[in-house]
Short mmCIF file of C-alpha atoms in Angstrom, two decimals:
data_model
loop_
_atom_site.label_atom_id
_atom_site.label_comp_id
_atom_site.label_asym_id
_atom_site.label_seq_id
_atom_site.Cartn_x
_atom_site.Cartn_y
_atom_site.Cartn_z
CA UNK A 1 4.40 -39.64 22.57
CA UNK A 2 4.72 -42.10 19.65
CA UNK A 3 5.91 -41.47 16.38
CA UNK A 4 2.69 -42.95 14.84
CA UNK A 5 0.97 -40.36 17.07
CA UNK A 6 3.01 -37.39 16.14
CA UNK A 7 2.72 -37.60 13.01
CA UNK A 8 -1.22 -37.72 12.91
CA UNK A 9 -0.98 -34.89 15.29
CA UNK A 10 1.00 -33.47 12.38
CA UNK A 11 -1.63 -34.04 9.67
CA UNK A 12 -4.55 -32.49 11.76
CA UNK A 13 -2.27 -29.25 11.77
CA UNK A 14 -1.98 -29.50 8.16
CA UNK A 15 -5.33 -29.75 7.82
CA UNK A 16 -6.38 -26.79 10.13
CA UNK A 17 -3.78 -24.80 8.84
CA UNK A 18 -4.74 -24.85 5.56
CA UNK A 19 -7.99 -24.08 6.26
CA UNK A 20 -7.67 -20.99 8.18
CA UNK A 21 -4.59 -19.55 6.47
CA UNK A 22 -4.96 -19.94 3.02
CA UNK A 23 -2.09 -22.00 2.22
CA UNK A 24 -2.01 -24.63 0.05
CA UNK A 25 -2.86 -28.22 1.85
CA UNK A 26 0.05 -29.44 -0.70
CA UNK A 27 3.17 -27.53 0.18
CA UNK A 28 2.34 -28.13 3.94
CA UNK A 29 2.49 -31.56 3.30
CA UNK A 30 5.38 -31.50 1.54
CA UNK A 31 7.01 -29.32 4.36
CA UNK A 32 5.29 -32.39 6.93
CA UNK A 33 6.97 -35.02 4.95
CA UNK A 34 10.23 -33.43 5.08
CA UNK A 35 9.71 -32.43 9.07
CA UNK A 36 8.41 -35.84 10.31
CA UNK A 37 9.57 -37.77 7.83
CA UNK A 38 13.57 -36.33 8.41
CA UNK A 39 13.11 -35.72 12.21
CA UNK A 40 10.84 -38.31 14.03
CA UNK A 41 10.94 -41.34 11.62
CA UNK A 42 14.60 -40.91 10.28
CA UNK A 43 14.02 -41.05 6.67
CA UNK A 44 16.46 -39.29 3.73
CA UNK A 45 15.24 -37.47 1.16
CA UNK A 46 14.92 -41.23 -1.63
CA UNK A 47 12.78 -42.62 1.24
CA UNK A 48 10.44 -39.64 1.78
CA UNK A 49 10.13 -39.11 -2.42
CA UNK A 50 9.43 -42.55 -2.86
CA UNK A 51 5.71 -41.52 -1.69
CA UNK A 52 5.22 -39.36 -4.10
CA UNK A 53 2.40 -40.67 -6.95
CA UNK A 54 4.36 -40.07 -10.38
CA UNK A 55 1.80 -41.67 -12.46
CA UNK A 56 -0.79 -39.82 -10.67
CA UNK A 57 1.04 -36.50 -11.44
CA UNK A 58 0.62 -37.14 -15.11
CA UNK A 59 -3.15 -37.90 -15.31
CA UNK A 60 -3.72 -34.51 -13.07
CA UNK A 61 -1.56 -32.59 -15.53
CA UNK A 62 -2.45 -34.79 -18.86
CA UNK A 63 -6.76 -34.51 -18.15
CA UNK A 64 -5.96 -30.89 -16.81
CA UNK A 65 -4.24 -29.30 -19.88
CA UNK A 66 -6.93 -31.09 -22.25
CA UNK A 67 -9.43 -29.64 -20.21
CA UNK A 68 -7.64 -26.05 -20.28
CA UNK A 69 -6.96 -26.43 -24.30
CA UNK A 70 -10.90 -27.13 -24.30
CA UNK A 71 -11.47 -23.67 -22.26
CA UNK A 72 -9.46 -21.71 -24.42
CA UNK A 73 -10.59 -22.20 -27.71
CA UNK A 74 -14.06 -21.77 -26.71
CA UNK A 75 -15.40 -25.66 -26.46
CA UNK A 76 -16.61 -25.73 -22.96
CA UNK A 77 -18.52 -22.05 -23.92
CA UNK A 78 -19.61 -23.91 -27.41
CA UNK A 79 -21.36 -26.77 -25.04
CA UNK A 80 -22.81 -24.40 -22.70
CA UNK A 81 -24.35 -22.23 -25.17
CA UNK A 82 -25.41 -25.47 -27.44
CA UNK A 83 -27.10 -27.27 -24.07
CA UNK A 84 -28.96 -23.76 -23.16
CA UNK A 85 -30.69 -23.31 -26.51
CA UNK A 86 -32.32 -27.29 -26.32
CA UNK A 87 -34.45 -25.51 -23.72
CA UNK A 88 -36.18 -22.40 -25.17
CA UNK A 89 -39.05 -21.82 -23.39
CA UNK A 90 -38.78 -23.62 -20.90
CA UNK A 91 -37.37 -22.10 -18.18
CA UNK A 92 -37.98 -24.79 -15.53
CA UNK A 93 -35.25 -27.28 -17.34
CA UNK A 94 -32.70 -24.44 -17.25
CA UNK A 95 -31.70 -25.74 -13.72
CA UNK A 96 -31.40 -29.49 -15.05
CA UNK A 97 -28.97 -28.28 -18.08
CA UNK A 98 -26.99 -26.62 -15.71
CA UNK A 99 -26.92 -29.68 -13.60
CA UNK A 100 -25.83 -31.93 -16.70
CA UNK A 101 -23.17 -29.39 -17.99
CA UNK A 102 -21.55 -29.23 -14.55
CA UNK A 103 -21.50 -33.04 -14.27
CA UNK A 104 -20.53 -33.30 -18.36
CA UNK A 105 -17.45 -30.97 -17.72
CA UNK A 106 -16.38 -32.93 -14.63
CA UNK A 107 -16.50 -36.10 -16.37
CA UNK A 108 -14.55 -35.06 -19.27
CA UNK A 109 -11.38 -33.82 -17.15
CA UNK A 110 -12.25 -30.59 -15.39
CA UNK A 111 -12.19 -30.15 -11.42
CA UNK A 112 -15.19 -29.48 -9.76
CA UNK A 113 -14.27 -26.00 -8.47
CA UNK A 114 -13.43 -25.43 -12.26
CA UNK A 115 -16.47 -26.31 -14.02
CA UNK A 116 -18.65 -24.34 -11.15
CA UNK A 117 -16.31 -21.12 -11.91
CA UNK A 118 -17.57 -21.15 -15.70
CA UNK A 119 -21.23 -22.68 -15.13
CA UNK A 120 -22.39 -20.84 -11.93
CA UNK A 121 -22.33 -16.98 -13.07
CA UNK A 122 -24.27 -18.33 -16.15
CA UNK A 123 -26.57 -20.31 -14.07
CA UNK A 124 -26.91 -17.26 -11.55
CA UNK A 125 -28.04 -14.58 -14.13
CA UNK A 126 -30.52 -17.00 -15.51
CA UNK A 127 -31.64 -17.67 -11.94
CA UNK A 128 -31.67 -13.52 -11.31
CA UNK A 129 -33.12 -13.24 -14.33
CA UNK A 130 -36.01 -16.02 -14.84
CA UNK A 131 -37.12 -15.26 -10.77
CA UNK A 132 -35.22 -19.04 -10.07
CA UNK A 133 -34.26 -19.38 -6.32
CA UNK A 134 -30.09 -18.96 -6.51
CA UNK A 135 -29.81 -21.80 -3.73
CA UNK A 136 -31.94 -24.09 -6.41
CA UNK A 137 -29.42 -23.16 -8.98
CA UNK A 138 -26.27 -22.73 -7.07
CA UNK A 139 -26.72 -25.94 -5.77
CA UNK A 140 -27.74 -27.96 -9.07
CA UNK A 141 -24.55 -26.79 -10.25
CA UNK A 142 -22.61 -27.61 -7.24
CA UNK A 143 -24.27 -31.18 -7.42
CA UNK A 144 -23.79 -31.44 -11.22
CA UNK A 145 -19.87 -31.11 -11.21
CA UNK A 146 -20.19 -33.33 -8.14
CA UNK A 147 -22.30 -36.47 -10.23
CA UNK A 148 -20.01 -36.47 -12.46
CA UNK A 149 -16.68 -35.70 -10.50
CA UNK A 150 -16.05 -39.71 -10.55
CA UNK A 151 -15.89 -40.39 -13.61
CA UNK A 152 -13.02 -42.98 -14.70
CA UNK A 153 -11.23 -39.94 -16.68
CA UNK A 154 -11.96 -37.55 -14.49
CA UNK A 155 -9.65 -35.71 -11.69
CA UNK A 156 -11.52 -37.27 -8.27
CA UNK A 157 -12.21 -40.44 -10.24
CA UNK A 158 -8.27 -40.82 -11.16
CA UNK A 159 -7.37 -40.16 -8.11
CA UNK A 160 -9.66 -42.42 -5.94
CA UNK A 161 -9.10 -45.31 -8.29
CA UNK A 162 -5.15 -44.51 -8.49
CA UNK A 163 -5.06 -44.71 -4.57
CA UNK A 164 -7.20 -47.63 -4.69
CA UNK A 165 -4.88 -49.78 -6.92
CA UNK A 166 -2.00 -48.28 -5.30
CA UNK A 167 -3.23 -49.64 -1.91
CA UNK A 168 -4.33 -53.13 -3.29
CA UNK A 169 -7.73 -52.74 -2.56
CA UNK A 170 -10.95 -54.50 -4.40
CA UNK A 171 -12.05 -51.36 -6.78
CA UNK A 172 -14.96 -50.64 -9.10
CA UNK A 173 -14.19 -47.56 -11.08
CA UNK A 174 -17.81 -47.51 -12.58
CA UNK A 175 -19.77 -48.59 -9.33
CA UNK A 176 -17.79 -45.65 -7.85
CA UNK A 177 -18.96 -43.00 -10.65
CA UNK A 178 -22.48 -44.45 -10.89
CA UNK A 179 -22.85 -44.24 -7.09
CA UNK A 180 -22.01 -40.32 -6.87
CA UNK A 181 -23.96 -39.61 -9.73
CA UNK A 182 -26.90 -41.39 -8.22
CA UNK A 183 -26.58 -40.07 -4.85
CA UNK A 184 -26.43 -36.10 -6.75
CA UNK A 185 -29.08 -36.51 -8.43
CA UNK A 186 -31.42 -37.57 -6.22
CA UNK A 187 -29.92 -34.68 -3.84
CA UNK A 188 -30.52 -32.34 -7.21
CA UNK A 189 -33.85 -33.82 -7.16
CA UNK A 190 -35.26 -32.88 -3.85
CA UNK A 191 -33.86 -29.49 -3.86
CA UNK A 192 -35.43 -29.04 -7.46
CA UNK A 193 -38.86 -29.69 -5.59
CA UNK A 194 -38.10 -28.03 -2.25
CA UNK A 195 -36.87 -24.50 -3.79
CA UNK A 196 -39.88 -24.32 -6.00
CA UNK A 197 -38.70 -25.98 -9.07
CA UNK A 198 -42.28 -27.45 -9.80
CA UNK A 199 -43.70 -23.86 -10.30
CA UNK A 200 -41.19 -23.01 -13.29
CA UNK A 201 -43.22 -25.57 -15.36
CA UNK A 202 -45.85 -23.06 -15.65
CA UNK A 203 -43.54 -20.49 -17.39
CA UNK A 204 -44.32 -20.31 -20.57
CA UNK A 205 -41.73 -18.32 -23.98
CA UNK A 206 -42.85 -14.96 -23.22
CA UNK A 207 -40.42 -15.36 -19.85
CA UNK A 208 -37.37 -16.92 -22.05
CA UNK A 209 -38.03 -14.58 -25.17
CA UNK A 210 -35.03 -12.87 -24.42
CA UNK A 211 -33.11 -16.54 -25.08
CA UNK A 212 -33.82 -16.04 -28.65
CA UNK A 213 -31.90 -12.89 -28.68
CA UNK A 214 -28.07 -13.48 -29.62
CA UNK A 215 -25.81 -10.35 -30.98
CA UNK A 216 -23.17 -11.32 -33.49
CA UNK A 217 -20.11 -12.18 -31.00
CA UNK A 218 -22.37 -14.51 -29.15
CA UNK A 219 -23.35 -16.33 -32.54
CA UNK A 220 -18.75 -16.31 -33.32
CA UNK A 221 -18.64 -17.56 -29.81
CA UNK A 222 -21.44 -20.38 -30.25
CA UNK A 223 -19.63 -21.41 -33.70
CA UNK A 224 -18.53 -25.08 -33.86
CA UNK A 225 -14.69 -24.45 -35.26
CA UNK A 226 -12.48 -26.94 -36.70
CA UNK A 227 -10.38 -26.14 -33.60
CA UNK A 228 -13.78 -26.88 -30.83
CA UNK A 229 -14.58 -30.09 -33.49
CA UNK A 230 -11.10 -31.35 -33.03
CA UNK A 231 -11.08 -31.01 -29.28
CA UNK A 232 -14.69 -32.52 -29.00
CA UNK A 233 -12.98 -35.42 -30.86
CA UNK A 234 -10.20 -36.28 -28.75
CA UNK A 235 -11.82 -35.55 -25.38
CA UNK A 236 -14.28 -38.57 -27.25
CA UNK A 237 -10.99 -40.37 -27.77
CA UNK A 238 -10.27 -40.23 -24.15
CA UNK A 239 -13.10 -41.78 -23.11
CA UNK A 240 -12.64 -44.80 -25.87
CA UNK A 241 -9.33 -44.96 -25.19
CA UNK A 242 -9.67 -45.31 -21.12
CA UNK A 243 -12.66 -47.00 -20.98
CA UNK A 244 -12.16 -49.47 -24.27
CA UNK A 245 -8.36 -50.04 -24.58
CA UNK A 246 -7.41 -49.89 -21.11
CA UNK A 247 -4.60 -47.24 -21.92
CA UNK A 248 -3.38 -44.49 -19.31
CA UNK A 249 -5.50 -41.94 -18.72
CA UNK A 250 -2.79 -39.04 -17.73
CA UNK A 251 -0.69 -40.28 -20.92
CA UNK A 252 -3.50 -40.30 -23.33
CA UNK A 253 -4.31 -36.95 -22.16
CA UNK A 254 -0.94 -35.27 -22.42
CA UNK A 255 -0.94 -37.17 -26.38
CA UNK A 256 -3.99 -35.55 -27.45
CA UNK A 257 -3.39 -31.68 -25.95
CA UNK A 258 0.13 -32.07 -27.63
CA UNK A 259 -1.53 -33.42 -31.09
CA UNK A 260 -4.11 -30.64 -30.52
CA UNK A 261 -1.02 -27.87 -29.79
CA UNK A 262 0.84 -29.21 -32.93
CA UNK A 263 -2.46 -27.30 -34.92
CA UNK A 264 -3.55 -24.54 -32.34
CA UNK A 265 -0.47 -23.30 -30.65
CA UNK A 266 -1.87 -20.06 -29.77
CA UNK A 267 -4.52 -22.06 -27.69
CA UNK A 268 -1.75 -24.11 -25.71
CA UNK A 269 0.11 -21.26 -24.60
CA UNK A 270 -2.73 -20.07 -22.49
CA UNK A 271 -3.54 -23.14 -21.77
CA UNK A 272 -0.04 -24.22 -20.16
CA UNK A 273 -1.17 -21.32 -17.41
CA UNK A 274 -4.58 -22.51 -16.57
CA UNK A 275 -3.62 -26.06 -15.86
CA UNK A 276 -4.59 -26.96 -12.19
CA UNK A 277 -1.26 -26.09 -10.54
CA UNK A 278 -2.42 -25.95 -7.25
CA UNK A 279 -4.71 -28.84 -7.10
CA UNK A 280 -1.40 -30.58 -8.33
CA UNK A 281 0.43 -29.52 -5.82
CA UNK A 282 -2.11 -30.27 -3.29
CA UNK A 283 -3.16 -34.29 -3.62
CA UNK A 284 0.98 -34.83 -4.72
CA UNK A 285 1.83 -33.06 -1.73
CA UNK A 286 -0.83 -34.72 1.01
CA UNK A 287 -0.07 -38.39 -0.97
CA UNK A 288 3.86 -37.78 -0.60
CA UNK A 289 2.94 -37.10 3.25
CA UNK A 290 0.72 -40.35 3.19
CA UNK A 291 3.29 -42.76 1.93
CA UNK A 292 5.64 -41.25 4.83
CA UNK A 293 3.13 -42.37 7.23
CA UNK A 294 2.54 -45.84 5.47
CA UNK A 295 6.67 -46.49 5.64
CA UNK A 296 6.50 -45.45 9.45
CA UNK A 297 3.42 -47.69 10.20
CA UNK A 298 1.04 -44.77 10.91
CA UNK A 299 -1.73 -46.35 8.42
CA UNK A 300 -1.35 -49.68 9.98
CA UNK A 301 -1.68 -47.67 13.67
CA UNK A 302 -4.62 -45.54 12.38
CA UNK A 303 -6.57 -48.95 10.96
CA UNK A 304 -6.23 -50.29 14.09
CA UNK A 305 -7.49 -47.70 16.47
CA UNK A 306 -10.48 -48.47 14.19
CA UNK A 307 -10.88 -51.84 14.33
CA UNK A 308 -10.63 -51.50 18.29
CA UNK A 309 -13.77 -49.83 18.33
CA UNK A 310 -14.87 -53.36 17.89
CA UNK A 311 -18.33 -52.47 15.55
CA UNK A 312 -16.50 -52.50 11.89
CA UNK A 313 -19.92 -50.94 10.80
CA UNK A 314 -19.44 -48.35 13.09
CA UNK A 315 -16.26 -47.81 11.68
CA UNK A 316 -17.06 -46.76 8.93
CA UNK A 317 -19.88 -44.55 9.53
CA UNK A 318 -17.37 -42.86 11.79
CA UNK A 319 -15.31 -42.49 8.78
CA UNK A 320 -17.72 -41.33 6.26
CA UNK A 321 -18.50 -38.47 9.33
CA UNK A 322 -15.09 -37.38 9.57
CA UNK A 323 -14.59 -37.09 5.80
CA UNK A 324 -17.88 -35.14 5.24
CA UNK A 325 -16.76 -32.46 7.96
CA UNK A 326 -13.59 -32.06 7.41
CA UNK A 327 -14.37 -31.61 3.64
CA UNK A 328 -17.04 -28.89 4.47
CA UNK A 329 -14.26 -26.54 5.70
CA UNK A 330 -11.21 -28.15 3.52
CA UNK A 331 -10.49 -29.53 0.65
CA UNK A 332 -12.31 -32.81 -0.86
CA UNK A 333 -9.74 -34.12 -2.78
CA UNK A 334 -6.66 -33.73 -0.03
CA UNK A 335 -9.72 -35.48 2.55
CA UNK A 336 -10.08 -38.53 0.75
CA UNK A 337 -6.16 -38.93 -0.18
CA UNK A 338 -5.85 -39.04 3.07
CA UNK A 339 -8.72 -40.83 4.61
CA UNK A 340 -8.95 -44.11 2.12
CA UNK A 341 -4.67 -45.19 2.24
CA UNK A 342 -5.86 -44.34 6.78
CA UNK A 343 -9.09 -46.94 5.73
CA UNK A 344 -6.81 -49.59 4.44
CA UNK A 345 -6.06 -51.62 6.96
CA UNK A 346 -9.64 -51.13 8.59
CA UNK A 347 -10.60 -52.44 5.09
CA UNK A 348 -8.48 -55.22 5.32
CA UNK A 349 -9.87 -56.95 7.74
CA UNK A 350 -12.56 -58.44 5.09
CA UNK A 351 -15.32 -56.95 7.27
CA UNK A 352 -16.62 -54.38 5.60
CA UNK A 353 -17.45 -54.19 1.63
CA UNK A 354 -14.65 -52.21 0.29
CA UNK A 355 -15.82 -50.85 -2.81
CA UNK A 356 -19.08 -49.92 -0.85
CA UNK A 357 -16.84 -48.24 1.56
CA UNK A 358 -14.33 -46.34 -1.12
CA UNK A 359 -17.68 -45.29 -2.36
CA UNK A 360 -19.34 -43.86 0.73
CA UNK A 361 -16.51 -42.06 1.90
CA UNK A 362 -16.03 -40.16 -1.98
CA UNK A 363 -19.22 -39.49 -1.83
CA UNK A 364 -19.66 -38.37 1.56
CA UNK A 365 -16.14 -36.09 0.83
CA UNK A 366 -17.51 -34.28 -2.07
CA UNK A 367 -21.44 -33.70 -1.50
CA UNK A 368 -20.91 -31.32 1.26
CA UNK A 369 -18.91 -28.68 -1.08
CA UNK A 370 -22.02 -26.94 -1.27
CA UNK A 371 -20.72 -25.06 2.01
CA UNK A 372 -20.08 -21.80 1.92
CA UNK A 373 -16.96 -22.55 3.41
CA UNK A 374 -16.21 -24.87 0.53
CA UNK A 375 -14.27 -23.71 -2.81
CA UNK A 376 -17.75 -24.77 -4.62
CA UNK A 377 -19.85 -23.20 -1.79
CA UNK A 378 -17.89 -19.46 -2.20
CA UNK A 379 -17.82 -19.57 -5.94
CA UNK A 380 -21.70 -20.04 -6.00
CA UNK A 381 -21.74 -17.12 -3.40
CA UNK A 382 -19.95 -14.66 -4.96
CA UNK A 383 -21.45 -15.25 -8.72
CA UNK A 384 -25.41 -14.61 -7.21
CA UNK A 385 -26.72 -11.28 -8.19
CA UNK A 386 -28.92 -9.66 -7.19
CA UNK A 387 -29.25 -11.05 -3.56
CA UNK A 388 -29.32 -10.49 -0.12
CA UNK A 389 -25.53 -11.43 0.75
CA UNK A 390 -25.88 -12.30 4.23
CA UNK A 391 -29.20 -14.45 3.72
CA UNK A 392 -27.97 -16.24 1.10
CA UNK A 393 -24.68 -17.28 3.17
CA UNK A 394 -27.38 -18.13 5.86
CA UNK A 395 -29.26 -20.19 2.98
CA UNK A 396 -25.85 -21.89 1.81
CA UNK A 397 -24.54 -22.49 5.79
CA UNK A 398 -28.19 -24.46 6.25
CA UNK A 399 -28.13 -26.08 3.23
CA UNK A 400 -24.47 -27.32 3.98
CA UNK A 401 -25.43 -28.34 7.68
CA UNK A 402 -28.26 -30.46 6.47
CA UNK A 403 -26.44 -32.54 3.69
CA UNK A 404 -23.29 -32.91 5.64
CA UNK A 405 -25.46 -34.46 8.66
CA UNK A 406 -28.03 -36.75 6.58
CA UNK A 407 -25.34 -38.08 3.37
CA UNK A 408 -22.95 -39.79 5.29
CA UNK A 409 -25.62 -42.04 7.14
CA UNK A 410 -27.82 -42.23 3.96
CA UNK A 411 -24.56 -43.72 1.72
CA UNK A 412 -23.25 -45.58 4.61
CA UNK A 413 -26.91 -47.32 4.80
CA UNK A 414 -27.26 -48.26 1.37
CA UNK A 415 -23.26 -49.00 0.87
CA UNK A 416 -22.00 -49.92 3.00
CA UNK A 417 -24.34 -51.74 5.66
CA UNK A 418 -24.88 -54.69 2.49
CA UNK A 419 -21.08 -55.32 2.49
CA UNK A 420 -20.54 -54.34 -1.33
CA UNK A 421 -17.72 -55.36 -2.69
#
């Protein structure tokens, strides 16, 4: 058996492993690139570190503390609380401002199973509450933090576009946020009309009277402090300074939470412990693993296997496929670190658009972690009240099934098949 071979084999493992233990996809990797790397390809330890995405670290950590700074002095309740009051009364945009928040708290710096841990067990009491179908809700806020998950500051955003300019590749940081917000909402839209959105526009205030009702904490807690105003001001500063100035995201990041620290250190000291550890150590980990299969030639194997199919189109539907079912049962993020550096040489060929491609394959990653199987999927799950367990798995399972079959094709048609970029 080849060494290119072996160490795919390798990755699969990983992959399953993760999945049905509970370990972290991160430290397995990091065990992989130490096993294959040290054993089948020869490598010492400089060669197999020199995989590992440094800059990439920072922006995870950097947009990861602001975020957690943000969560402990009480912004990201402040926005929540702000957004639910614009819809007194009218109960059937509660599922839309749970849709925005999600994809507002995403695009700002939080991961996606992050922002659905604080917006679903709002969004499922309202739904228990207001007689709103939880797999309406549940998935609106699944598809929110999803729209806006590719954001150019955002986690999935840095790291596609980090991999992308790491790998030389044609890349379109806004064509790749656009197209996931797009392709959400128009998922967000049909399940808004499906699950009986429609008939919520009849409900009138007497069914959101109890909206109106706040006891004193919940007026402290919706209180815009010179702590929440400063932090709404440099996540804004984030943005300008990203998307205007051109500076480093992870860098800028790590600037303003320490600026923001220097005020509020109370507020950083909790923060320090809700910074993303493990998602850290999961896309450093699988990326470290990655660049031991691009020094051994593994990438360069993989890309050709798919070219040999002979139908580049067919290629990449393929790969869209693979990245949507893997991601139902594992993680998004470590799917598409892995999946776009495998794409590259595929890519290369000058066949196939590759900012269409990058695009589909994100998309087609992260859409299906409305699975119950899915960090997402079992947050939204376990925050329902009031409901039938076992159904509502059922519900989720379906739900899953159907977007993880139709997506892939559906992005791959309108990406893809036109050769973008």
């Amino acid at each position: 058996m080849s060494a290119e071979l072996i160490s795919i084999l390798v990755l699969v493992v990983v992959f399953v492993v993760a999945t049905t233990r509970s370990i972290n996809m991160g430290a397995l990797s990091f065990a992989a690139a130490f096993g294959v790397g040290g054993l089948v390809a020869g490598f010492d330890a400089d060669e197999i570190f020199a995989g590992f995405p440094g800059s990439l670290f920072v922006v995870l950590v950097g947009v990861t503390y602001l975020f957690a700074i943000a969560r402990a002095n009480g912004t990201t309740d402040w926005l929540v609380r702000t957004a639910l009051r614009l819809v007194r009364g009218r109960v059937a945009l509660i599922p839309w401002v749970m849709f925005a928040i999600s994809a507002l708290l995403t695009a700002i710096g939080a991961v996606s199973p992050a922002a659905v841990a604080i917006v679903a067990p709002i969004a499922l009491s309202f739904a228990a509450r207001y007689g709103i179908s939880p797999l309406l809700m549940g998935a609106m806020v699944v598809h929110g933090s999803q729209g806006g998950g590719f954001s150019p500051i955002s986690i999935y955003g840095s790291i596609v576009n980090g991999i992308v300019e790491k790998e030389k590749l044609p890349g379109s940081p806004i064509v790749l946020f656009l197209g996931s917000l797009v392709v959400n909402l128009l998922i967000a839209g049909v399940v808004f009309v499906v699950c009986g959105g429609l008939k919520l526009s009849g409900r009138g205030d007497g069914d959101t009277a109890a909206t109106s009702v706040e006891t004193e904490e919940e007026r402290a807690a919706g209180a815009l402090t010179a702590a929440r105003a400063a932090t709404l001001t440099g996540l804004a500063a984030l943005v300008l300074a990203v998307l205007v100035f051109d500076l480093d995201a992870g860098l800028t990041a790590i600037t303003l939470a320490v600026l923001l620290s220097l005020f509020w250190p109370a507020d950083s000291k909790k923060a320090v412990n809700q910074i993303t550890w493990p998602t850290v150590l999961l896309i450093c980990g699988v990326l470290t693993y990655v660049g031991v299969l691009e020094e051994m030639g593994t990438i360069e194997y993989a890309g050709n296997a798919v070219s040999d199919i002979g139908i580049p189109l067919l290629g990449a539907l393929m790969i869209c496929y693979i990245g949507a079912i893997v991601s139902a049962f594992a993680s998004s993020v470590g799917i598409m670190g892995a999946l776009i550096p495998l794409a590259v040489p595929f890519l290369a060929q000058g066949e196939i658009g590759a900012i269409g491609m990058i695009t589909a394959l994100a998309v087609s990653a992260t859409v299906v972690d409305v699975s119950p199987f899915s960090t997402n999927g079992a947050l939204v799950l376990a925050n329902a009240p009031d409901v039938d367990r076992d159904r509502f798995f059922r519900q989720l399972m379906a739900y899953g099934g159907i977007v993880t079959a139709a997506v892939p094709a559906a992005v791959w048609l309108v990406l893809v098949v036109p050769g973008l970029g």
